[in-house]
PDB file of C-alpha atoms in Angstrom:
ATOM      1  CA  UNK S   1       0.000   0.000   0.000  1.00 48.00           C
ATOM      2  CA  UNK S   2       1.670   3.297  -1.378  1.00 55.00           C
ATOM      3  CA  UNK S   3       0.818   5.819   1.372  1.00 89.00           C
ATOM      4  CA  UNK S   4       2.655   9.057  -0.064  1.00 96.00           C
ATOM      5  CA  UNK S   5       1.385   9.953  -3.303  1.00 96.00           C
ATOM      6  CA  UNK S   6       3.780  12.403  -5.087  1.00 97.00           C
ATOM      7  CA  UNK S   7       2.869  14.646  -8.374  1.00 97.00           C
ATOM      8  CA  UNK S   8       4.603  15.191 -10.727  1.00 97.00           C
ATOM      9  CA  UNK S   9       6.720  12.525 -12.452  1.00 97.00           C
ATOM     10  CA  UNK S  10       8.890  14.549 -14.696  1.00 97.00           C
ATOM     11  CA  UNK S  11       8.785  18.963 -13.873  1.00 98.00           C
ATOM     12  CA  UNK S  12      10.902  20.770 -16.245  1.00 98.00           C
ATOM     13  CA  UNK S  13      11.070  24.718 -15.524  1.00 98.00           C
ATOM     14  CA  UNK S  14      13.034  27.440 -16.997  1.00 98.00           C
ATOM     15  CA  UNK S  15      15.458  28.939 -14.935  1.00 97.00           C
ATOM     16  CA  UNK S  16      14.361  31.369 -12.656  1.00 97.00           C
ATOM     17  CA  UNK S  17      10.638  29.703 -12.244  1.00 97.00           C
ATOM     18  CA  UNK S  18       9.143  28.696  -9.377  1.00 98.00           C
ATOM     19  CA  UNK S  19       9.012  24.425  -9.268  1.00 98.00           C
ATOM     20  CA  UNK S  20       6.111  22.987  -7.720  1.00 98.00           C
ATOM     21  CA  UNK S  21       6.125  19.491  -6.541  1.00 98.00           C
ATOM     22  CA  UNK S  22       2.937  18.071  -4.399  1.00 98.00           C
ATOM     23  CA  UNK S  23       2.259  14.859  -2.011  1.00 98.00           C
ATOM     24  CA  UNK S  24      -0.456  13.554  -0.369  1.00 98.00           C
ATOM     25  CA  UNK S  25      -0.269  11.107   2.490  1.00 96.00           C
ATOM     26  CA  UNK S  26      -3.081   8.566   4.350  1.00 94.00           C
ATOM     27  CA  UNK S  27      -1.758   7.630   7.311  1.00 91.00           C
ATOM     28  CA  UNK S  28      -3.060  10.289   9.696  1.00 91.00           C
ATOM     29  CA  UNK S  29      -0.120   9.243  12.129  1.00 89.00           C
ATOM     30  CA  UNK S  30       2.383  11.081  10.381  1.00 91.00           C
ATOM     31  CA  UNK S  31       3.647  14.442  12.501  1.00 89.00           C
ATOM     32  CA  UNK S  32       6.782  14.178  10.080  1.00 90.00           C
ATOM     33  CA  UNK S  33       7.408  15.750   6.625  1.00 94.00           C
ATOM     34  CA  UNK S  34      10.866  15.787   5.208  1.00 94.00           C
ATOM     35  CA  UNK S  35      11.818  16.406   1.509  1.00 97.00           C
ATOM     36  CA  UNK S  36      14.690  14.975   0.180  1.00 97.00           C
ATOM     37  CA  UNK S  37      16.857  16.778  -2.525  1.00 97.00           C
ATOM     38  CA  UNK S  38      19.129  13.544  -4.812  1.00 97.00           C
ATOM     39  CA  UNK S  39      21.672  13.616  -7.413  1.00 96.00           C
ATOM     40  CA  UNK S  40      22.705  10.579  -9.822  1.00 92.00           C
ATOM     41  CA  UNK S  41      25.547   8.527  -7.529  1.00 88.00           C
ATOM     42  CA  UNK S  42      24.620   9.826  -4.213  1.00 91.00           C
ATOM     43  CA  UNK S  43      22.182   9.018  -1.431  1.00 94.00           C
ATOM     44  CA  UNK S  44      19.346  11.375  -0.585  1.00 96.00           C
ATOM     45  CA  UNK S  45      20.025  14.954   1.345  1.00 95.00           C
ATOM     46  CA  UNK S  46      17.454  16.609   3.152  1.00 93.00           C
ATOM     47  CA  UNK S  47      16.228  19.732   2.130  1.00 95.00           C
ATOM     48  CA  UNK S  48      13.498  21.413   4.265  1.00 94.00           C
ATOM     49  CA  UNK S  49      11.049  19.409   6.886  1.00 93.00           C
ATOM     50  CA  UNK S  50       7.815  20.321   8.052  1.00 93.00           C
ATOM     51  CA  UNK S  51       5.410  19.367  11.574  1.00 91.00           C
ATOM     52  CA  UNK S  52       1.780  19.369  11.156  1.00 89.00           C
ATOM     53  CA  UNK S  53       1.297  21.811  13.702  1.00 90.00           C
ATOM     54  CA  UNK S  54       2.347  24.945  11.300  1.00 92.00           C
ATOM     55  CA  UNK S  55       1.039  25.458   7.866  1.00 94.00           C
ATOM     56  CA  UNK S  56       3.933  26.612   5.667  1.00 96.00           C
ATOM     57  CA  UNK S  57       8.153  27.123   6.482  1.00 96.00           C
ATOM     58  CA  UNK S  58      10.683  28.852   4.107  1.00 97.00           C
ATOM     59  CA  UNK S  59      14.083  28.267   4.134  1.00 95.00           C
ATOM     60  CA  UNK S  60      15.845  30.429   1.562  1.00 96.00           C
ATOM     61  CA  UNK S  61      14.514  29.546  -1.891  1.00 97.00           C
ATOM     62  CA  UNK S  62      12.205  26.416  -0.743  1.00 97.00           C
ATOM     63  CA  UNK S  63       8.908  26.600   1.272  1.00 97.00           C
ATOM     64  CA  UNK S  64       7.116  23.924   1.879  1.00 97.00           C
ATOM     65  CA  UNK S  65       2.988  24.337   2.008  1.00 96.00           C
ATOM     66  CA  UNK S  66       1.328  22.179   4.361  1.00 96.00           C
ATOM     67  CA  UNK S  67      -2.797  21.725   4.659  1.00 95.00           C
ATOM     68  CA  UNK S  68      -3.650  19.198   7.493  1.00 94.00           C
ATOM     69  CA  UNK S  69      -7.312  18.816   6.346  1.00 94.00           C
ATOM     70  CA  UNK S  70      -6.695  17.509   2.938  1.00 95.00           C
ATOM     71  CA  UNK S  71      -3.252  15.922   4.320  1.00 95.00           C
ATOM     72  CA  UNK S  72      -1.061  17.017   1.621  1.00 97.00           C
ATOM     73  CA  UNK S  73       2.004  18.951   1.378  1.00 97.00           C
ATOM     74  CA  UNK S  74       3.940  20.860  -1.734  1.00 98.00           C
ATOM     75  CA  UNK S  75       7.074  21.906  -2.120  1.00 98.00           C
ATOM     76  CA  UNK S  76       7.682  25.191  -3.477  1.00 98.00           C
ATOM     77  CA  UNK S  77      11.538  26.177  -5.389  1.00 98.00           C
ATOM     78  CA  UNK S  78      11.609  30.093  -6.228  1.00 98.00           C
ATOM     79  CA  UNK S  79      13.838  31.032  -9.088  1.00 98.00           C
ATOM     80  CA  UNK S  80      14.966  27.489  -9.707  1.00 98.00           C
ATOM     81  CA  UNK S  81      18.539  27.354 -11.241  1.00 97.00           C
ATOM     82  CA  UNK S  82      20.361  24.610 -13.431  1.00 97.00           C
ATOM     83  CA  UNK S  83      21.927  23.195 -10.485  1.00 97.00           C
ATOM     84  CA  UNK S  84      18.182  22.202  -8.860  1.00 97.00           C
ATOM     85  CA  UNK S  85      18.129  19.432 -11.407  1.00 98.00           C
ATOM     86  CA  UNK S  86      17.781  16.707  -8.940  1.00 98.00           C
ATOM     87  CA  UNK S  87      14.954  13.930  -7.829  1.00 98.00           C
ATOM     88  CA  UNK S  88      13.163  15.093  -5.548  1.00 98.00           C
ATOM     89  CA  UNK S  89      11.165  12.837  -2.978  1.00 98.00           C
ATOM     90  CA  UNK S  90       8.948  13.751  -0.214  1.00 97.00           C
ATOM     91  CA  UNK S  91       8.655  11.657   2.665  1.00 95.00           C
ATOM     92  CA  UNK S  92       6.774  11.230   5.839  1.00 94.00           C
ATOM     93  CA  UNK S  93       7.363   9.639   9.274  1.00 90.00           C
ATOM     94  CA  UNK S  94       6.424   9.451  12.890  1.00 85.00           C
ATOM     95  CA  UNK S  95       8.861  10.857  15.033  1.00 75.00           C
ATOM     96  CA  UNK S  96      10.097   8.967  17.911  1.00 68.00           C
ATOM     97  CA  UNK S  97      12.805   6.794  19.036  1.00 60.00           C
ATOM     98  CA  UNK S  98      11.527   3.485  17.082  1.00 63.00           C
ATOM     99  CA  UNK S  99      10.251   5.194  14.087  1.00 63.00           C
ATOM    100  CA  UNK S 100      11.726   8.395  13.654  1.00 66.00           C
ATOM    101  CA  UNK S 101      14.231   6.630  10.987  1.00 75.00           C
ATOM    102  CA  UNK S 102      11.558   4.830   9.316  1.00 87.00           C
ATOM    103  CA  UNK S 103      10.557   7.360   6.089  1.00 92.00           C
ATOM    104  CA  UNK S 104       7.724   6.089   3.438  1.00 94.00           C
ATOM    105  CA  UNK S 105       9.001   8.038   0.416  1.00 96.00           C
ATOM    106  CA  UNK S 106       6.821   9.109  -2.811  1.00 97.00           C
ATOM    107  CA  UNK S 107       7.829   7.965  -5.797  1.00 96.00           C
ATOM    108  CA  UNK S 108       9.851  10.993  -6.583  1.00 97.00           C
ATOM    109  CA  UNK S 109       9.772  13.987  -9.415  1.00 98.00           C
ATOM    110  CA  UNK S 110      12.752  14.607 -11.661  1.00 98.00           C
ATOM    111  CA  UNK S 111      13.374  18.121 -12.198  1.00 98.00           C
ATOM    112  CA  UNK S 112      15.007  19.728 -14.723  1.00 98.00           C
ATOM    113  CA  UNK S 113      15.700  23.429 -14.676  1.00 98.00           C
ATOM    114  CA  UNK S 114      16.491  24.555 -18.178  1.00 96.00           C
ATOM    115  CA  UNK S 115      19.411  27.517 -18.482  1.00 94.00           C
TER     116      UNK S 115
ATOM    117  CA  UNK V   1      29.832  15.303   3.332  1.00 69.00           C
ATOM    118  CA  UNK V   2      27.307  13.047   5.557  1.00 73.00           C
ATOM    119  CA  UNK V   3      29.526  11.216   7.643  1.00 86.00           C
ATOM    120  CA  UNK V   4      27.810   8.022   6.254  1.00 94.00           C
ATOM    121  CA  UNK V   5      30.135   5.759   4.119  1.00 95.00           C
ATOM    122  CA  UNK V   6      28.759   2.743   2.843  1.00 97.00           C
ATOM    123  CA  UNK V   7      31.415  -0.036   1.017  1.00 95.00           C
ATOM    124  CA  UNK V   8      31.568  -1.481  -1.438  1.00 96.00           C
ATOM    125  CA  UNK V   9      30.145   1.273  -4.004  1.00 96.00           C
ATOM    126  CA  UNK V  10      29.293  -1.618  -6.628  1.00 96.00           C
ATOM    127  CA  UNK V  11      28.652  -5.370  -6.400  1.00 96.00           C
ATOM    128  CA  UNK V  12      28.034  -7.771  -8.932  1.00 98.00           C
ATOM    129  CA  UNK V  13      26.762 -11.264  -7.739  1.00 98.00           C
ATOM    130  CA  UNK V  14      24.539 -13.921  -8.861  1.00 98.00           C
ATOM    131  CA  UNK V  15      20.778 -15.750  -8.074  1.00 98.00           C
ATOM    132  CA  UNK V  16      20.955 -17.513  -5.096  1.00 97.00           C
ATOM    133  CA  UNK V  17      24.510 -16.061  -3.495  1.00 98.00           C
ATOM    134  CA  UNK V  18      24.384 -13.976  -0.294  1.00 98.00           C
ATOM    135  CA  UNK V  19      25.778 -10.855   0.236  1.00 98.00           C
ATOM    136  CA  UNK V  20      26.896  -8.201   2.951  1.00 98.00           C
ATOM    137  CA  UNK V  21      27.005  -4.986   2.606  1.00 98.00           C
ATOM    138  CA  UNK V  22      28.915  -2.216   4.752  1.00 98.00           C
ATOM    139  CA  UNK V  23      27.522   1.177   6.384  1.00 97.00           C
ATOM    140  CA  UNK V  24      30.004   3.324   8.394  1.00 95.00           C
ATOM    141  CA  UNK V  25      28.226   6.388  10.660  1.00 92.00           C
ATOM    142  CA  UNK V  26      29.206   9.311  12.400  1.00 86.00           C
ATOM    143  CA  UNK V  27      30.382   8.885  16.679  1.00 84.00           C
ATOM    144  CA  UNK V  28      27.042   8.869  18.142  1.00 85.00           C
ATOM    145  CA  UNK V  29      24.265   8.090  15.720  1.00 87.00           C
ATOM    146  CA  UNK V  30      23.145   5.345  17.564  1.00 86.00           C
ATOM    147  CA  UNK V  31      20.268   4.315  15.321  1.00 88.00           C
ATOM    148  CA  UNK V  32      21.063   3.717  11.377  1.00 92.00           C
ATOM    149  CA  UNK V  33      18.461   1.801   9.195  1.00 94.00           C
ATOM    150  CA  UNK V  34      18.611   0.243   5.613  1.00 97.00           C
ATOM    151  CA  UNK V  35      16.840   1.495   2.497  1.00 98.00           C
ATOM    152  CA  UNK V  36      16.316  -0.130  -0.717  1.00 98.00           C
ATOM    153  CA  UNK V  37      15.650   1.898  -3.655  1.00 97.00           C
ATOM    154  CA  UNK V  38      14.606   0.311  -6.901  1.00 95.00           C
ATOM    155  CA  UNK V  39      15.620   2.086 -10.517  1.00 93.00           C
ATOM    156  CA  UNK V  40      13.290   5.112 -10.477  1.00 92.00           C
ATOM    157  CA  UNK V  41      11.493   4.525  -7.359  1.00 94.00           C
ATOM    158  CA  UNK V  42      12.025   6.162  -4.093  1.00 95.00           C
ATOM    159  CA  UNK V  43      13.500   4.632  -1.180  1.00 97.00           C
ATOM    160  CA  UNK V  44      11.904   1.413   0.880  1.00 96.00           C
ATOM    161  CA  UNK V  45      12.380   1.195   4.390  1.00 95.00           C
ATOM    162  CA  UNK V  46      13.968  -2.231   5.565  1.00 97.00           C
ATOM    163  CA  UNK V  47      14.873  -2.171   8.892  1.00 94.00           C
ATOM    164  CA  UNK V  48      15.924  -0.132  11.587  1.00 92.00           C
ATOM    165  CA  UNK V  49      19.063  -0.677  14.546  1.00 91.00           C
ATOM    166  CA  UNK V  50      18.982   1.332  17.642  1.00 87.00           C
ATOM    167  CA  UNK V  51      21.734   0.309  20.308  1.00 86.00           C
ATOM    168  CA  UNK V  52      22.422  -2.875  18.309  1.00 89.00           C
ATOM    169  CA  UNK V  53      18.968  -4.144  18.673  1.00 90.00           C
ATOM    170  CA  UNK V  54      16.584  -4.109  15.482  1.00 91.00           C
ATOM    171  CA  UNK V  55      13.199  -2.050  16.841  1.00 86.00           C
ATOM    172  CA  UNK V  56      11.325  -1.811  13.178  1.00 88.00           C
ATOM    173  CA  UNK V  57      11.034  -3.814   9.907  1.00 92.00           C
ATOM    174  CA  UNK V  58       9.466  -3.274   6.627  1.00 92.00           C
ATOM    175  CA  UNK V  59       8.174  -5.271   4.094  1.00 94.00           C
ATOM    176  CA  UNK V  60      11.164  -7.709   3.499  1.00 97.00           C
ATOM    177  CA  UNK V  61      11.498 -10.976   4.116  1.00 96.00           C
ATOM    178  CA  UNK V  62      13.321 -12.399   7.279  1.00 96.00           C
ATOM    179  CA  UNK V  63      16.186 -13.421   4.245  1.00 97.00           C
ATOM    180  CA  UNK V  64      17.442  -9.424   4.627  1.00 98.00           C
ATOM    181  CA  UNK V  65      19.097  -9.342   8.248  1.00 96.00           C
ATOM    182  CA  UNK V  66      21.463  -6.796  10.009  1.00 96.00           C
ATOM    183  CA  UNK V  67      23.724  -5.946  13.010  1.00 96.00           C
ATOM    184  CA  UNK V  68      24.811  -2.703  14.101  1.00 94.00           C
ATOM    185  CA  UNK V  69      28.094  -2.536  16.138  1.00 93.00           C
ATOM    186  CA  UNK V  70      29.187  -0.562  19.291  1.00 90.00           C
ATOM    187  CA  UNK V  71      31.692   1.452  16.857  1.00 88.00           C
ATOM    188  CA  UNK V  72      28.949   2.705  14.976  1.00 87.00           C
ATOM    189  CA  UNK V  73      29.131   0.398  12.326  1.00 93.00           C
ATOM    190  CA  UNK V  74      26.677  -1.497  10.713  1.00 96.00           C
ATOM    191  CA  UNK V  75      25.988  -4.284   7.827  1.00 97.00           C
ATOM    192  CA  UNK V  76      23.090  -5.101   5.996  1.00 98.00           C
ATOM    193  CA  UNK V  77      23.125  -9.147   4.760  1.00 98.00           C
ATOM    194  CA  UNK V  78      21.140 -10.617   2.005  1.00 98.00           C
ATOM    195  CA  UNK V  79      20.552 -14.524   1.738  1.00 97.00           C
ATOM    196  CA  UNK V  80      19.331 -16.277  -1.208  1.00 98.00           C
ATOM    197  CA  UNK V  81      19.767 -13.632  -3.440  1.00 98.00           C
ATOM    198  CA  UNK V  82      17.230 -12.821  -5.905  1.00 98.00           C
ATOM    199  CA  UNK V  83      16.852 -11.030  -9.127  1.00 97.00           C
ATOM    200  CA  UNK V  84      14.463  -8.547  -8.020  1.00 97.00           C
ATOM    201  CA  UNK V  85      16.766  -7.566  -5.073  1.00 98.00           C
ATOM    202  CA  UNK V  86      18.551  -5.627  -7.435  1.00 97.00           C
ATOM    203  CA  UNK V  87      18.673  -2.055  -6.239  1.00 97.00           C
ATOM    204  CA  UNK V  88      20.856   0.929  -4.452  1.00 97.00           C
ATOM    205  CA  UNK V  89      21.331  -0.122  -0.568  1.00 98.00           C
ATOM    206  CA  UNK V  90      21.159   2.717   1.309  1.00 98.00           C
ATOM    207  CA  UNK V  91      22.298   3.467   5.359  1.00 97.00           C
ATOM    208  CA  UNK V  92      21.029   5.883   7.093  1.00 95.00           C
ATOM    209  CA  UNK V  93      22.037   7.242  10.641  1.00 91.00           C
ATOM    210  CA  UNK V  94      20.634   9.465  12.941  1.00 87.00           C
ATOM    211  CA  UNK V  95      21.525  10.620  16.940  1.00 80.00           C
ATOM    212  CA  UNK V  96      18.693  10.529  18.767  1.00 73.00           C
ATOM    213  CA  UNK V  97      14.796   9.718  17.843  1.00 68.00           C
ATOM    214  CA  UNK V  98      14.799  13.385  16.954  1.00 72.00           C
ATOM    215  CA  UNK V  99      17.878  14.116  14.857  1.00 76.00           C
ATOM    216  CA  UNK V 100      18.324  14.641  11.230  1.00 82.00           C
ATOM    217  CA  UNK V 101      18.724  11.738   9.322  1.00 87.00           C
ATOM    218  CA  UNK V 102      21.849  11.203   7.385  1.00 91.00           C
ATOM    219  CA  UNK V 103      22.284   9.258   4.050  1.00 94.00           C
ATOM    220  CA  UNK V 104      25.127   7.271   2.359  1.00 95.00           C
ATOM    221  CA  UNK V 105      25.872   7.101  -1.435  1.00 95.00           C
ATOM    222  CA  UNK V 106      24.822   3.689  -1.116  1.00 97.00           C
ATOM    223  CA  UNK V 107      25.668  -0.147  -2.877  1.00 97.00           C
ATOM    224  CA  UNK V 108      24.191  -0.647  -6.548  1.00 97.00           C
ATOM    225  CA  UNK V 109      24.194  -4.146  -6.208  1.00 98.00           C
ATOM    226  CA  UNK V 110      23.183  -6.501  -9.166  1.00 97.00           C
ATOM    227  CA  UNK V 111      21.963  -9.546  -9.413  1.00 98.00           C
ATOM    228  CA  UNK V 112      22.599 -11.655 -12.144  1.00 96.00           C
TER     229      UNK V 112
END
């Protein structure tokens, strides 16, 4: 059972766009929303995280939206440049000392920022 | 630079052969788990170790086993090797239920 669903596939974006990526999630449990940022060769790095308890955080160029209700969450990349071109996945967890480490990733969206 | 080394990089071996691979954390991450990630997929969770003990499994079979070592070291072993367990192993650490959780590069292995 796939419990983060994660739009788009494929986002290509000129540079200087804003790159939208969404995800919705079932499992009401979650209080835990990472995204991960990964380049070809290397293992996933995390980019911005989110608790349900607030509705949106910024950090520098990324923000990530969160709406409780509809249990979804977006990530938002102002003026995307060449070197965004990365998978990115978004994930969600229960925090804690047995399952903090135990992410349920969506299926990722390739992005491609065109120069 | 995560602090999370994983060995060998690549690994070529065949149906039915086991395998171990090799995840190396930072001093103190006391809990690392195991990912697999399929070509184009995102990550699966396999199993977590906290303080050498495994407290949380995924959907894998008991086949895909672990150990995690007091010098904050850890392996991931696969028995009976199949072809569909071809993938990118990746370790993940973490100190604390509340820290951020670091990734390794990971092991492509392939199964022929």
């Amino acid at each position: 059972q796939q419990q983060v669903k994660q739009s788009p596939q494929s986002l290509i974006v000129q540079k200087g766009g804003i790159s939208i990526i969404n995800c919705a999630y079932e499992n009401t449990a979650f209080d835990y929303f990472p995204w991960y940022q990964q380049f070809p060769g290397k293992g996933p790095a995390l980019l911005i995280a989110i608790r349900p308890d607030v509705s949106e955080k910024k950090e520098g160029r990324f923000t990530i939206s969160f709406n409780k209700s509809a249990k979804q969450f977006s990530l938002h990349i102002m003026d995307s440049q060449p070197g965004d071109s990365a998978t990115y996945f978004c994930a969600a967890s229960m925090l804690g000392e047995t399952s903090g480490s135990r992410l349920t990733f969506g299926e990722g969206t390739q992005l491609t920022v065109n120069p | 630079e995560t602090g999370v080394t994983q060995s060998p990089t690549h690994l070529i071996k065949t149906r039915g052969q086991q395998v171990t691979l090799r995840c190396s954390s930072q001093s103190g991450h006391n809990t690392v788990s195991w990912y697999q990630q399929a070509l184009g997929q995102g990550p699966q969770f396999i199993f977590q170790y906290y303080r050498e003990e495994e407290n949380g499994r995924g959907n894998f079979p008991p086949r895909f086993s672990g150990l995690q070592f007091p010098n904050y070291s850890s392996e991931l072993n696969v028995n009976a090797l199949e072809l569909d367990d071809s993938a990118l192993y990746l370790c993940a650490s973490r100190q604390g239920p509340f820290g951020k959780l670091f990734f390794g590069s990971g092991t492509q292995l392939s199964v022929l």
